[in-house]
Coordinates of C-alpha atoms in Angstrom, one line a residue:
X1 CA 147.0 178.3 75.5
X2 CA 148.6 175.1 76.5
X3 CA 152.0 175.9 78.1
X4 CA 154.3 173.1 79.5
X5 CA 156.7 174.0 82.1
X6 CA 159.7 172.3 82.5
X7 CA 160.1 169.0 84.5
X8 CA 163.0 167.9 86.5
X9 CA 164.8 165.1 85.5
X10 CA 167.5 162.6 87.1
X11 CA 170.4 164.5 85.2
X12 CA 169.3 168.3 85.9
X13 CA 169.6 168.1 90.0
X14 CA 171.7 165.4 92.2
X15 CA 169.9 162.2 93.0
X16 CA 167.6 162.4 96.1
X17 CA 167.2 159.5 98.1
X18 CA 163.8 157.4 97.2
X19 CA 161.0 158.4 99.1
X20 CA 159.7 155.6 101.8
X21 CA 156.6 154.8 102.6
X22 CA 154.8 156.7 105.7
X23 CA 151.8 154.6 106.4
X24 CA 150.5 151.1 105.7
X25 CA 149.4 149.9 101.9
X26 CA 146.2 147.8 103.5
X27 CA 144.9 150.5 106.2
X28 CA 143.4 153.0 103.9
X29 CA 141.6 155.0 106.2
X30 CA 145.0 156.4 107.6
X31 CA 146.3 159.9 107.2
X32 CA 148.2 162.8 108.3
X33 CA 146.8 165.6 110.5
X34 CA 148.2 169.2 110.1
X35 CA 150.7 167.9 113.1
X36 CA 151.8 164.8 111.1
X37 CA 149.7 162.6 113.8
X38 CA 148.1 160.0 112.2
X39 CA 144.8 159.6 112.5
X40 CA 141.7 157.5 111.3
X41 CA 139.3 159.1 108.1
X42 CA 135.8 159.3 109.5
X43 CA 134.4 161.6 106.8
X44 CA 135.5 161.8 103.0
X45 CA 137.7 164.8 103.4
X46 CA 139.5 163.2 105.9
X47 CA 140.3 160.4 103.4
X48 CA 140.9 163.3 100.6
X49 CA 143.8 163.6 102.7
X50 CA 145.0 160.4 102.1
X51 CA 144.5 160.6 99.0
X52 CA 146.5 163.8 98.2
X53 CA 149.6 161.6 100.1
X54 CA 149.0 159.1 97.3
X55 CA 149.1 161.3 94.2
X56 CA 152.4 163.2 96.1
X57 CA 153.8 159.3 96.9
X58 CA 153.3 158.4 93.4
X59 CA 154.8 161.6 91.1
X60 CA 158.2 161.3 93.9
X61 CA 158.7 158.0 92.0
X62 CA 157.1 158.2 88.3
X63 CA 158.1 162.4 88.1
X64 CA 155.9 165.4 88.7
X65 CA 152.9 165.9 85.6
X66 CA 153.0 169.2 83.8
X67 CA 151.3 172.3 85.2
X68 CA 149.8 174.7 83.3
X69 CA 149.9 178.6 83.3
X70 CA 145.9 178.7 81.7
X71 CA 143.0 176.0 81.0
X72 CA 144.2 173.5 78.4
X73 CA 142.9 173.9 74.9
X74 CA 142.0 170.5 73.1
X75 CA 145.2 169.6 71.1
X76 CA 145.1 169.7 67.2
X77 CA 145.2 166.6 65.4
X78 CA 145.7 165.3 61.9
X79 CA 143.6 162.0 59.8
X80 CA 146.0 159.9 58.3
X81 CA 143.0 157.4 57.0
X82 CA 140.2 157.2 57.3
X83 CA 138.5 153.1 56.7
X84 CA 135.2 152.4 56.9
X85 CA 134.0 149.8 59.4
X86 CA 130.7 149.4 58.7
X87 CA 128.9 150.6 61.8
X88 CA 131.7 153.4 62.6
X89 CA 134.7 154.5 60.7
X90 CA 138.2 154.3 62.2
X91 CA 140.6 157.3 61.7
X92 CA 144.2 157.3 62.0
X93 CA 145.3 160.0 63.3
X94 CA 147.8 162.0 65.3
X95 CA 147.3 164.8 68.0
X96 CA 149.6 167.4 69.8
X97 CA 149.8 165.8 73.6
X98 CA 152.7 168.3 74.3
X99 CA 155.0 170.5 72.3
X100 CA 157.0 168.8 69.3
X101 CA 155.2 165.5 70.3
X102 CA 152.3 164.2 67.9
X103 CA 150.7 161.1 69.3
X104 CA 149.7 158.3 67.4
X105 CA 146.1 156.9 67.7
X106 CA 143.0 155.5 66.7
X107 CA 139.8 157.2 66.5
X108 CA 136.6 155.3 66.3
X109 CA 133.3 157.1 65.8
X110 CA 129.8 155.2 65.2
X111 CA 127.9 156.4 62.0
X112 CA 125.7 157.2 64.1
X113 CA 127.4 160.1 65.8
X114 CA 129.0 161.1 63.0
X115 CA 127.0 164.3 62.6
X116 CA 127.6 165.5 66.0
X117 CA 123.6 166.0 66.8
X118 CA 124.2 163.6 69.2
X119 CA 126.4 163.0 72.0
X120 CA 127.2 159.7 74.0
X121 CA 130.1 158.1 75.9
X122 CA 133.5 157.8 75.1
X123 CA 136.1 155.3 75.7
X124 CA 140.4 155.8 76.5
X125 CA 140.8 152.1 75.0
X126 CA 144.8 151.3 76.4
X127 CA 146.4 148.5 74.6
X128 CA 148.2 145.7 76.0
X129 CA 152.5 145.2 75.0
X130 CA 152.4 144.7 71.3
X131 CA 155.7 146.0 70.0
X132 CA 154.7 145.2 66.4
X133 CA 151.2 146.7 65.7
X134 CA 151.0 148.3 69.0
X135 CA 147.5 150.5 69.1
X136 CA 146.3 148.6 66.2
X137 CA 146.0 145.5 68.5
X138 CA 143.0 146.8 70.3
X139 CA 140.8 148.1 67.0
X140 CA 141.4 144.6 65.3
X141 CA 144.1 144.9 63.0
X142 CA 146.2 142.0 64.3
X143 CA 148.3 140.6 67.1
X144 CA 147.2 138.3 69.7
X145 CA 142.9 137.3 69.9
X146 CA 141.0 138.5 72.2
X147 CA 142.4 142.6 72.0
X148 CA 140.2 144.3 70.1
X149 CA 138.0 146.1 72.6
X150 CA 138.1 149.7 71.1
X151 CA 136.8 148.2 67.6
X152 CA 133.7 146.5 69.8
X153 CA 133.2 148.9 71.3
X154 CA 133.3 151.5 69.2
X155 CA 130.1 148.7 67.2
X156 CA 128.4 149.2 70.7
X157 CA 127.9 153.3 69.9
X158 CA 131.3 154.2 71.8
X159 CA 133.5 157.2 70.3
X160 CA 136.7 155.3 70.9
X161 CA 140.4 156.7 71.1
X162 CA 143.0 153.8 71.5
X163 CA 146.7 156.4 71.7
X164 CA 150.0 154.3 71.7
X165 CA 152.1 153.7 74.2
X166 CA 155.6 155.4 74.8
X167 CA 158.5 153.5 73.5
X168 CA 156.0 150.7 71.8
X169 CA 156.0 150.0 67.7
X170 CA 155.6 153.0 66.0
X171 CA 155.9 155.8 68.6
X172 CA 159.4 156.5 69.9
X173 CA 159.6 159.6 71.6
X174 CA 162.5 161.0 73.4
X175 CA 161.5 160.9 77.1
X176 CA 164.5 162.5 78.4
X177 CA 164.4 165.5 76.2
X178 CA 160.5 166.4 77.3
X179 CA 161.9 166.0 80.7
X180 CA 159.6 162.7 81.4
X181 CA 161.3 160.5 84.6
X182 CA 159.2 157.7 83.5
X183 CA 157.1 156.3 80.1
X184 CA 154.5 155.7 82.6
X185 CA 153.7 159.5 83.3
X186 CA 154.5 160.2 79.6
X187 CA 151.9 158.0 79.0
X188 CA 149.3 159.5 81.3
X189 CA 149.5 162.6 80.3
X190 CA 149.5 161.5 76.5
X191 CA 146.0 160.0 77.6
X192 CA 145.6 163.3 79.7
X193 CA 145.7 165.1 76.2
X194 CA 143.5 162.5 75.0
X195 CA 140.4 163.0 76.9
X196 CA 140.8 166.6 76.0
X197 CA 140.3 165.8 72.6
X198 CA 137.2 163.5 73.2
X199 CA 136.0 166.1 75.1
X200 CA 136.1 168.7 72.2
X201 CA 134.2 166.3 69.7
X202 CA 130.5 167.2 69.2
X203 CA 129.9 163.7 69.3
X204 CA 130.9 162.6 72.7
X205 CA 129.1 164.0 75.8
X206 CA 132.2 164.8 78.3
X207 CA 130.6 163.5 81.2
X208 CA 130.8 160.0 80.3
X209 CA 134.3 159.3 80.0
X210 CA 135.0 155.9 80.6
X211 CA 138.7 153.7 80.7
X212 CA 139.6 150.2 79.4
X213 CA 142.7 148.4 78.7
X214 CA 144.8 144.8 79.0
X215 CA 147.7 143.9 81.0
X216 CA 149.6 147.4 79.9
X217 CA 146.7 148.8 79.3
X218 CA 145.2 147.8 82.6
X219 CA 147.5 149.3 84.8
X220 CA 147.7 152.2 82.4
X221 CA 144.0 152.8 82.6
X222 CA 144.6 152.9 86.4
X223 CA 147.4 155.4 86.9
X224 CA 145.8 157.2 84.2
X225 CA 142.3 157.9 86.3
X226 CA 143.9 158.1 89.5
X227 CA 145.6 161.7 87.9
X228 CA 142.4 162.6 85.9
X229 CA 138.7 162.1 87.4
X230 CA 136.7 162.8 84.4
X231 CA 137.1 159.2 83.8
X232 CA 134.1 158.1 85.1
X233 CA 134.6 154.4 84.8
X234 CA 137.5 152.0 84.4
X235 CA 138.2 148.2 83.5
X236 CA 141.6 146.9 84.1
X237 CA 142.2 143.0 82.8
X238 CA 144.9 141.6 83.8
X239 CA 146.7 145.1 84.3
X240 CA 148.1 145.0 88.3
X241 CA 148.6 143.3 91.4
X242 CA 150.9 144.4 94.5
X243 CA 154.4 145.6 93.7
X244 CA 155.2 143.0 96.8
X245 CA 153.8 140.5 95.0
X246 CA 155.1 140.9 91.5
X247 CA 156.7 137.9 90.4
X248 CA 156.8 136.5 93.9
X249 CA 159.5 139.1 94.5
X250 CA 162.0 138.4 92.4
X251 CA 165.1 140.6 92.9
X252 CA 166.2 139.9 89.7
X253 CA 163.4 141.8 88.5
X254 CA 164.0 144.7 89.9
X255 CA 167.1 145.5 88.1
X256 CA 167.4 148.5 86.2
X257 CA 165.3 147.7 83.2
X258 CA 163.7 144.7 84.3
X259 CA 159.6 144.3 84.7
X260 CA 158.7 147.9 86.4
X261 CA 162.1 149.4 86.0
X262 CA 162.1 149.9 82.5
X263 CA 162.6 152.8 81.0
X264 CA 159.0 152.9 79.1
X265 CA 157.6 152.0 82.5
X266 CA 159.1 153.5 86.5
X267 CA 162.8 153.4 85.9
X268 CA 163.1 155.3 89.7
X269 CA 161.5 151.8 91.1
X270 CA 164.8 150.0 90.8
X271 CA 165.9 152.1 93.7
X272 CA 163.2 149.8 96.2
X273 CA 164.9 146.4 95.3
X274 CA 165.4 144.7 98.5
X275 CA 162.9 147.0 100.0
X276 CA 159.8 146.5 98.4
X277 CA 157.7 147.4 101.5
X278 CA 159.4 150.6 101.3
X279 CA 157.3 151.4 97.7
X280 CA 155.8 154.7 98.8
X281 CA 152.6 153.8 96.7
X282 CA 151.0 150.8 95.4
X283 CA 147.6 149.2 93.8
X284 CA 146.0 149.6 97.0
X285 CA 145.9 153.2 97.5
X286 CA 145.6 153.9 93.3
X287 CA 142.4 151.4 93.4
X288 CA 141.4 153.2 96.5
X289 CA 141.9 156.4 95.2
X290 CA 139.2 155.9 92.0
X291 CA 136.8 155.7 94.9
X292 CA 133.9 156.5 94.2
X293 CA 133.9 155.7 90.4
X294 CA 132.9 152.4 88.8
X295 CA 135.9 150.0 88.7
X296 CA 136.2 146.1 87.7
X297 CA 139.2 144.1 88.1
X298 CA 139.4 141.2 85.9
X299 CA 142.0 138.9 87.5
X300 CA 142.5 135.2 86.0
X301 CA 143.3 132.8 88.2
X302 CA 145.7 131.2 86.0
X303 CA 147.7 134.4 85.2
X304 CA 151.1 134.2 84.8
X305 CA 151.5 137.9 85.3
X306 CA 149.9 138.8 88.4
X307 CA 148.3 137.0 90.8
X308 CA 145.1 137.0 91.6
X309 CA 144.8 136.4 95.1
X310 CA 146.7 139.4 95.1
X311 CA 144.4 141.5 93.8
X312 CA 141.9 140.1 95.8
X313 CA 144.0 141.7 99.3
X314 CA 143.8 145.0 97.2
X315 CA 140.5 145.1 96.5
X316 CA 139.8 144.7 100.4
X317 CA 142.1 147.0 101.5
X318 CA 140.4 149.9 99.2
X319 CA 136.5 149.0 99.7
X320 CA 136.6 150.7 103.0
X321 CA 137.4 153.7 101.0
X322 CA 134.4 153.3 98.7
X323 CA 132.5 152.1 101.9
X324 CA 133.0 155.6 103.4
X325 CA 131.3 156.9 100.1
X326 CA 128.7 154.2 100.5
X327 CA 129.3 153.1 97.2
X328 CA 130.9 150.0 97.6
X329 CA 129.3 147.5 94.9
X330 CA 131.2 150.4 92.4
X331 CA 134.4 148.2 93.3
X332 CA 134.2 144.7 91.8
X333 CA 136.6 142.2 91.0
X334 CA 136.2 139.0 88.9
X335 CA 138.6 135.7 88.5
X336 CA 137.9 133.9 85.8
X337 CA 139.7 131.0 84.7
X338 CA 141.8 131.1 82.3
X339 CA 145.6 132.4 81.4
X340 CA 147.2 136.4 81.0
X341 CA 144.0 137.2 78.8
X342 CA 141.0 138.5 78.2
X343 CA 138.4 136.2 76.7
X344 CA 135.1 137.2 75.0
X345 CA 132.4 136.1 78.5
X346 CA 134.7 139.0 80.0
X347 CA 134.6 141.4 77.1
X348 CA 131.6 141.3 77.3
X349 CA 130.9 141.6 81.1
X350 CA 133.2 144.7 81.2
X351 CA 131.2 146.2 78.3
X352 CA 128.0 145.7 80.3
X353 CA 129.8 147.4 83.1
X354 CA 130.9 150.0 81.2
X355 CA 127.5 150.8 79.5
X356 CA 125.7 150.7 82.8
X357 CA 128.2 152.9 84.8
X358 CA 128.4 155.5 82.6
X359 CA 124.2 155.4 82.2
X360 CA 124.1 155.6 86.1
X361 CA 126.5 158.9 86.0
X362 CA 124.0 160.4 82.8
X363 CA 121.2 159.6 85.1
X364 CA 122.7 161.0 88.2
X365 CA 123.6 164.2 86.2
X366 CA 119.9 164.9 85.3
X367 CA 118.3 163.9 88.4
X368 CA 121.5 166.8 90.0

């Protein structure tokens, strides 16, 4: 039975001071020892190390995730509608991600799988800011071009499951009375929930979990499989670059409720302006921390958003990380050029990716 506990927030206990960072964004390898010395990873638990610092680093900031008393049980869920799509039908649906909180989301499932006889891979499709449509951007029903990867790939023989985002369109719950410090962890665990759901469905095999999303769904897909390692896979268009890089720096946008600080994103981030460098996490160590799972980066060079070369110092602070798995072609970044988007050549590319990653892990399973 799924139980939540209860999560601090900001008005239960006096304000702590923010937590600072302890070692550098760019050397990865870095990490504690049980005396607090720092010392360099050699083997990959050494670097687990690290990486528990980064998950502790980023829950002081964005709140501390649920813990359960017992294994999580899928969540029920309700069909709205049901539309058929030609090669899959698209369900509307809703699904428990926590107590008094139904979810709203798509559901794509090929004809194909329909019967359950066969299983395949699944995709978490995250959609970009759309505060009209929201979800529906990504499974074609509207808003900007160029969205609508969880209705393509749900044609390419992908269960799909595109949730909405917190505070976005349609879904407006209330973070402070689930105790959520953030819409950013909300939103994690609401895709948390999610996989468990995929996972239930006879059609989708549970080891081939993969993650895709769009500026808000980019970095969303990335804080989302930091937290949650079945996700085998991840492409993240347009979605990050460093926090010290974020519109050049701006300390205007780091006002309370500006860019990161809002409330539907890391409200607790406001408490670094003027001190960016003190940011206890950033892209670095999340990008780092998928290691060794498939990732692509798509990073426009004309993006008004983030900036690219950016994202290029991230990627080569984290490939030592995936070069101590030797897996280091699982990290690749692409810049093409062209504005905040995410054009059909790169669709495309990342559904290759996708396909290919997840076939490697299927493959890897049967020859284990």
């Amino acid at each position: 039975m799924f139980t939540q506990v209860a999560i601090a927030t900001e008005n239960a206990a006096p304000q702590v001071e923010a937590a600072r960072r302890s070692l550098p964004r760019d050397v990865l390898l870095q990490y504690h020892d049980d005396n607090g010395t720092v010392q360099t990873a050699k083997s990959i638990a050494q670097w687990q190390r690290r990486r528990d610092e980064v998950i502790a680093a980023m829950q002081s900031v964005m709140g501390t995730l649920p813990v359960e008393d017992a294994p999580r049980e899928a969540p029920s869920y309700q069909v709205i509608e049901e539309v058929d799509c030609g090669s899959y039908v698209r369900r509307q649906i809703t699904y428990q991600s926590e107590p008094h909180c139904e979810t709203p989301a798509y559901l794509c499932i090929p004809k194909t799988r329909l019967s359950g006889n066969t299983r395949g891979p699944a995709a978490l499709c995250l959609h970009p800011t759309d505060n009209q449509i929201g979800h529906g951007v990504v499974v074609g029903l509207g808003g900007k071009a160029n969205r609508q990867y969880a209705m393509e790939l749900a044609e390419r023989g992908f269960v799909t499951l595109s949730p909405s985002y917190p505070l976005l369109a349609n879904y407006q719950p209330d973070l402070h009375a689930g105790g959520w410090q953030s819409g950013t962890l909300k939103a994690v665990w609401d895709n948390l929930r999610g996989i468990d759901l995929l996972q239930s469905l006879p059609c989708v095999d549970g080891q081939q979990i993969a993650a895709i999303g769009h500026s808000l769904g980019g970095h969303n897909s990335v804080y989302t499989a930091v937290f949650d390692q079945r996700i085998k896979a991840v492409v993240s268009s347009c979605g990050l670059d460093s926090y010290l890089d974020y519109c050049e720096g701006n300390p205007a946008k780091w006002l309370p409720e500006q860019g990161w600080t809002q409330t539907r994103y890391i409200p607790r981030l406001r408490e670094y302006r003027g001190r960016l460098e003190e940011i206890p996490f950033d892209f670095h160590e999340m990008i780092a921390a998928l290691a060794p799972r498939a990732v692509m980066i798509i990073a426009p060079t004309g993006d008004s958003n983030f900036r690219a070369d950016s994202v290029d110092r991230i990627a080569t602070a984290a490939r030592p990380v995936y070069q101590l798995y030797g897996k280091a072609d699982q990290l690749q970044v692409r810049h093409p050029n062209c504005g905040h988007d995410f054009p059909d050549e790169m669709r495309e590319l990342a559904y290759h990716f996708l396909e290919t990653s997840l076939r490697n892990q299927e493959n890897k399973k049967s020859i284990d």
